[in-house]
PDB file of C-alpha atoms and ligand atoms in Angstrom:
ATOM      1  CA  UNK A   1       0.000   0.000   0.000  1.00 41.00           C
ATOM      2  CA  UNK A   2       3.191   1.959  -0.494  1.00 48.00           C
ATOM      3  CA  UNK A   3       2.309   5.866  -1.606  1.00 48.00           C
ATOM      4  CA  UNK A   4       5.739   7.168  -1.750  1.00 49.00           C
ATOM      5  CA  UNK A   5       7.756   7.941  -4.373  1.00 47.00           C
ATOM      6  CA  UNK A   6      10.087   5.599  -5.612  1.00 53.00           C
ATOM      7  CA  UNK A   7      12.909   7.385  -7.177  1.00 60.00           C
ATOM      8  CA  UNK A   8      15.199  10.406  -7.986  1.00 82.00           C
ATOM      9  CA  UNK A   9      14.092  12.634  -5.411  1.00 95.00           C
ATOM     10  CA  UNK A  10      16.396  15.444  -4.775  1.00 98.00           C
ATOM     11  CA  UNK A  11      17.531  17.757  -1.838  1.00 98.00           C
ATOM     12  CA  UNK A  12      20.035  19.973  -0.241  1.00 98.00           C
ATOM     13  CA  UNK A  13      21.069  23.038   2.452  1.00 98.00           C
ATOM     14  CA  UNK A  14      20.067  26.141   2.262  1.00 98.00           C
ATOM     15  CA  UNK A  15      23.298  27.353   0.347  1.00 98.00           C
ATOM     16  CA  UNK A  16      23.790  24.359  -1.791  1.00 98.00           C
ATOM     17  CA  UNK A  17      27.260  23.465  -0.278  1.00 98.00           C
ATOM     18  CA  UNK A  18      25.465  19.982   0.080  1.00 98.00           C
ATOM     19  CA  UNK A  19      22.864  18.382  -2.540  1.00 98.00           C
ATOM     20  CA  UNK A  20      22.171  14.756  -2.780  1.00 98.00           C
ATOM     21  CA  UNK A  21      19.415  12.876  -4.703  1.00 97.00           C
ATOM     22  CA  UNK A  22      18.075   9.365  -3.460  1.00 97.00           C
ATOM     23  CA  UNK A  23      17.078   6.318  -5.672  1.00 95.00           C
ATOM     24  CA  UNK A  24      14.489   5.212  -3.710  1.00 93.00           C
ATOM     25  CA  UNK A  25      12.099   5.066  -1.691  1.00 92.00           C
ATOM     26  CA  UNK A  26      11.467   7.069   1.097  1.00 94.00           C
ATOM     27  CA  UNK A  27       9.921   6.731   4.282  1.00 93.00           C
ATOM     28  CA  UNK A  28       6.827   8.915   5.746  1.00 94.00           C
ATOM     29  CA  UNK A  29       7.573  11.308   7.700  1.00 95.00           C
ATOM     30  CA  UNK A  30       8.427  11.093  11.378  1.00 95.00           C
ATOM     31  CA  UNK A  31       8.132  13.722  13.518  1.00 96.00           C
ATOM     32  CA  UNK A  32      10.700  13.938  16.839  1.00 95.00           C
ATOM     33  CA  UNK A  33      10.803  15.862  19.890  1.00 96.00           C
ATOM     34  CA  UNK A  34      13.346  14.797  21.122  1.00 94.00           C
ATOM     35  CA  UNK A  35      16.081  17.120  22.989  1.00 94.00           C
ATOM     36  CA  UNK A  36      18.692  16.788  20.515  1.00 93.00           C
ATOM     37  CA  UNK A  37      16.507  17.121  17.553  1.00 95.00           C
ATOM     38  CA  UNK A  38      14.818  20.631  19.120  1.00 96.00           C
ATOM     39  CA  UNK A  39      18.046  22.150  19.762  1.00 95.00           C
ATOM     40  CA  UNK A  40      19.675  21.185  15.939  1.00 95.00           C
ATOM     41  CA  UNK A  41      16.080  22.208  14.541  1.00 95.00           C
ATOM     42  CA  UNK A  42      15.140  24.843  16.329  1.00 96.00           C
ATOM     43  CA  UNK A  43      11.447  23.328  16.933  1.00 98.00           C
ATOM     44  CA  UNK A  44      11.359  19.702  16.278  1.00 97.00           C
ATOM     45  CA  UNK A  45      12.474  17.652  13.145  1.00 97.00           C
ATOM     46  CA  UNK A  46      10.503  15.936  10.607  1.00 98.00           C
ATOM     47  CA  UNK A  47      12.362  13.254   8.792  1.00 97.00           C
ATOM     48  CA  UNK A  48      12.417  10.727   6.469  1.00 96.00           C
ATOM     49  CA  UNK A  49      14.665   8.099   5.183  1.00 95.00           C
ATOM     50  CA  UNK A  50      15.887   6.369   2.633  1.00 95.00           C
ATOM     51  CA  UNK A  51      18.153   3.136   2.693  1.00 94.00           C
ATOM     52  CA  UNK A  52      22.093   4.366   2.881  1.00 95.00           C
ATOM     53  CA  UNK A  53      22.792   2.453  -0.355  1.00 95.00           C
ATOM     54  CA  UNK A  54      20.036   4.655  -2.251  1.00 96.00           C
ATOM     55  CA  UNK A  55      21.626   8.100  -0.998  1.00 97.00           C
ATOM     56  CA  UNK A  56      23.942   9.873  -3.343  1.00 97.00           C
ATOM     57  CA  UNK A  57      25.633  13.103  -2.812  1.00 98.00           C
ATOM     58  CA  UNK A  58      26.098  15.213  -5.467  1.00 97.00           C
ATOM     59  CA  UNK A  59      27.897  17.764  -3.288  1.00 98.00           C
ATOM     60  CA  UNK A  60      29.533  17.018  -0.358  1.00 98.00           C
ATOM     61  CA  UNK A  61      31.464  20.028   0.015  1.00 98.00           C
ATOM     62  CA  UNK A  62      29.770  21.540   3.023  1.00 98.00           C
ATOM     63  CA  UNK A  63      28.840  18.094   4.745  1.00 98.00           C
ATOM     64  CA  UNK A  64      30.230  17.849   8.186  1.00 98.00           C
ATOM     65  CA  UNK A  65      29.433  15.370  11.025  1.00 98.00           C
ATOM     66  CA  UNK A  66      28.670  15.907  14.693  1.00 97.00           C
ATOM     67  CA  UNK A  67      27.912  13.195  16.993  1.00 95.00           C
ATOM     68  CA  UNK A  68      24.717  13.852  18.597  1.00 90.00           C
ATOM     69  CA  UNK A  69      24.183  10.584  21.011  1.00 89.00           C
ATOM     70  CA  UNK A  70      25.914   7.300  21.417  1.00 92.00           C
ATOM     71  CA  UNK A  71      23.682   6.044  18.929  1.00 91.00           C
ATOM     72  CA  UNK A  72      23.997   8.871  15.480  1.00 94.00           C
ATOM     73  CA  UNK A  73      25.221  11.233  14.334  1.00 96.00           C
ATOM     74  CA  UNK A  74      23.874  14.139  12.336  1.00 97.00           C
ATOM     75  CA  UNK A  75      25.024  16.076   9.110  1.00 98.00           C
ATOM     76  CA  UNK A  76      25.221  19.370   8.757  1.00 98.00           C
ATOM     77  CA  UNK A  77      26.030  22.157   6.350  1.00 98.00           C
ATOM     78  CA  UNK A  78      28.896  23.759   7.772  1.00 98.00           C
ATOM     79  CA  UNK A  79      28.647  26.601   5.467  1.00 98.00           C
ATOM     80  CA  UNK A  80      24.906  27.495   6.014  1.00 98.00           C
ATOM     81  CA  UNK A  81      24.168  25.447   9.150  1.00 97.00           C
ATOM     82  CA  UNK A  82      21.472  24.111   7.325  1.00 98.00           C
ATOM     83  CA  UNK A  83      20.442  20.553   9.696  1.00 98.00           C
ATOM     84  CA  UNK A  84      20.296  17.228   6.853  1.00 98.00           C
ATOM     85  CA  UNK A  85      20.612  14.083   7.637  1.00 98.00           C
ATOM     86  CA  UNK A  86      20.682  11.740  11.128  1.00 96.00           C
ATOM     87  CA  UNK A  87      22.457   8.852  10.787  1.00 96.00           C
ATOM     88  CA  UNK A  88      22.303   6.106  13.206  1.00 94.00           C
ATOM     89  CA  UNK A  89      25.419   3.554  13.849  1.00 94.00           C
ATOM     90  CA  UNK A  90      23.165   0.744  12.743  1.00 92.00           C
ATOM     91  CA  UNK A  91      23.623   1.697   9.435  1.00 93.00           C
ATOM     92  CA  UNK A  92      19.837   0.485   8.493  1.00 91.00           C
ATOM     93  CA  UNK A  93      18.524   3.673   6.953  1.00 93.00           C
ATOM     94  CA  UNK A  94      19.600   6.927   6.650  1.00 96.00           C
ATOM     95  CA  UNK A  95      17.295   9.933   8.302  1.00 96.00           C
ATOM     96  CA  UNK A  96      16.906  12.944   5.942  1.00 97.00           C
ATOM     97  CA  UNK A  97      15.382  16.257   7.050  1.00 98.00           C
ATOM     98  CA  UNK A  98      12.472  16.088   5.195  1.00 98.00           C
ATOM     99  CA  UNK A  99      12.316  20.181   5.098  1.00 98.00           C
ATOM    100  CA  UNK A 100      15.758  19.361   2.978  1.00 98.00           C
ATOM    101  CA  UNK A 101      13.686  17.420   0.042  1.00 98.00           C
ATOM    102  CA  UNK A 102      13.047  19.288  -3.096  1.00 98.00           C
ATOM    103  CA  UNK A 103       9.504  20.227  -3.346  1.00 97.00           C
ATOM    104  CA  UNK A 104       7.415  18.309  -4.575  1.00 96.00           C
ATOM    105  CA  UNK A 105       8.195  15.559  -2.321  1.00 96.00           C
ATOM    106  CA  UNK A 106       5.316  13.393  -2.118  1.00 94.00           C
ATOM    107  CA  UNK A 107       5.479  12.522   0.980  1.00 95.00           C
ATOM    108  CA  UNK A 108       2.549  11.999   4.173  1.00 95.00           C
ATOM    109  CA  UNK A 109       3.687  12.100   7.933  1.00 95.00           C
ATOM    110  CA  UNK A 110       3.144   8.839   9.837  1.00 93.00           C
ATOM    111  CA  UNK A 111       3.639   9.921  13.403  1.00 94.00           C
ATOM    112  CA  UNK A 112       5.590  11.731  16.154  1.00 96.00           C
ATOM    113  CA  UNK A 113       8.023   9.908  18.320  1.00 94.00           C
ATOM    114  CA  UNK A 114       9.586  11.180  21.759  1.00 94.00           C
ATOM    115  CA  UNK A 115       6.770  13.167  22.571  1.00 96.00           C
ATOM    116  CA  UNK A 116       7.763  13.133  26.278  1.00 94.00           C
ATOM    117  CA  UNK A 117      10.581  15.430  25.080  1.00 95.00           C
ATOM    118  CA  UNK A 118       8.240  18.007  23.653  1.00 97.00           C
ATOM    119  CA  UNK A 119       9.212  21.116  24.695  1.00 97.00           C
ATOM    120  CA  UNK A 120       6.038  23.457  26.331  1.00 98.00           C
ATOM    121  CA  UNK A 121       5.271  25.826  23.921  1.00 98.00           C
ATOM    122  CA  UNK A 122       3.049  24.075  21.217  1.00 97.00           C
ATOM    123  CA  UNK A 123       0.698  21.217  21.144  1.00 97.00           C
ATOM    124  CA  UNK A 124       0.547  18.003  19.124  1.00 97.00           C
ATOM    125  CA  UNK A 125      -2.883  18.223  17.266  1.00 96.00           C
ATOM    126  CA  UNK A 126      -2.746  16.819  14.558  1.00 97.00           C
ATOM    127  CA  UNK A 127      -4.427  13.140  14.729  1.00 97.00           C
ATOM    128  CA  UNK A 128      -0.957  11.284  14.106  1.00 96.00           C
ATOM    129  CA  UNK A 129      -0.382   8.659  16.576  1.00 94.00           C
ATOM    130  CA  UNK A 130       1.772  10.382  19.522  1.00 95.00           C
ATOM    131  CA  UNK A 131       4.390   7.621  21.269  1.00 93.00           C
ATOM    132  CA  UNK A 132       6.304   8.676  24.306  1.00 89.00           C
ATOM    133  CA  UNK A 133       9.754   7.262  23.472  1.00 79.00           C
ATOM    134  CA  UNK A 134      10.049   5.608  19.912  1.00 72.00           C
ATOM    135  CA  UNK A 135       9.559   1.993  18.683  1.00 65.00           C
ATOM    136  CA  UNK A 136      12.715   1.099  16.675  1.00 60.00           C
ATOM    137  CA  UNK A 137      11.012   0.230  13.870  1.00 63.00           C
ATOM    138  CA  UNK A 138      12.006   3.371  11.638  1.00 65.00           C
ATOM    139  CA  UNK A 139      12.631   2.341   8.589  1.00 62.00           C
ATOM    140  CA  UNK A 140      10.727  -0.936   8.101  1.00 57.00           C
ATOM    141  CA  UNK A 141       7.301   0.177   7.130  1.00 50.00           C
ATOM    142  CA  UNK A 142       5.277   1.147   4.313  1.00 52.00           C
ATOM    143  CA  UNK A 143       5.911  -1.581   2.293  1.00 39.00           C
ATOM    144  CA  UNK A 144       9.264  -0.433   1.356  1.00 37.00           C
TER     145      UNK A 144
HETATM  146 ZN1   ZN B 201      24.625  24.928   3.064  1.00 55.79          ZN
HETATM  147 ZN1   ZN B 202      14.937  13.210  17.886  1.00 55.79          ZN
END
C-alpha cells in the first residue's frame, strides 16, 4: 500500500554546499521531539529516510558530522548550518530532514516519536499517533 515515491528525489542546504538525490524510496515522515533534535532544529524535526545504499551526494562540500548521542550522528552544512541528515550507527537507513527534500516531495507524515521530550510551547494536534519514546522500527514500514 506503499504511496511514496520511488525514485530520484532530490535535496540539499540552504546554500547548496550539500545536494544529494536518493534512488528510492522514502519513508513517511516522522516527527521527533526529542532534545537533541529541538536544539539542531530549532522546533522539532521531521524526517524521512531512505536506505544508505540509495543516498547519493552530489555535493559534499559543506557536509560535516557531529555526533549527537551514542547512537547517530547528524550532518550538517557547515557553510549554512542548514540541519540534513541523522544517521544512526546501525547503518539500516539513513534519516533525511524532510524540510531538505526538493519540493514536490510526495510525501505523508506517519507519526511523532519522543513526545515526552516536547518542549512546552506548542501542542501536538494533529491526529498522528503520539508515542512517548520511539519503537525502533524506523525504517521498516510502508511496504518499502
Ligand atoms: Zn549549506
Ligand atoms: Zn529526535
Amino acid at each position: 500500500m506503499s504511496t511514496e515515491p520511488t525514485t530520484d528525489s532530490q535535496g540539499g542546504c540552504e546554500c547548496g554546499a550539500v545536494r544529494y538525490e536518493v534512488a528510492g524510496p522514502l519513508r513517511r515522515v516522522v516527527y521527533c521531539h526529542c532534545q537533541q533534535c529541538r536544539r539542531t532544529s530549532g522546533h522539532y524535526v521531521a524526517a524521512t529516510a531512505c536506505l544508505p545504499g540509495h543516498l547519493n551526494l552530489v555535493n559534499d562540500d559543506g557536509l560535516r558530522w557531529y555526533r549527537s548521542s551514542a547512537i547517530a550522528e547528524r550532518g550538517f552544512c557547515g557553510v549554512c548550518g542548514s540541519s540534513i541528515f541523522w544517521r544512526p550507527d546501525h547503518g539500516e537507513y539513513m534519516g533525511i530532514m524532510a524540510g531538505t527534500l526538493d519540493t514536490p516531495t510526495g510525501l505523508t507524515s506517519r507519526e511523532h516519536i519522543h513526545v515526552d521530550d516536547a518542549s512546552d510551547y506548542y501542542t501536538i494536534d494533529d491526529g498522528l499517533p503520539q508515542l512517548p519514546q520511539e519503537h525502533g522500527k524506523l525504517w521498516e514500514k510502508d511496504g518499502v
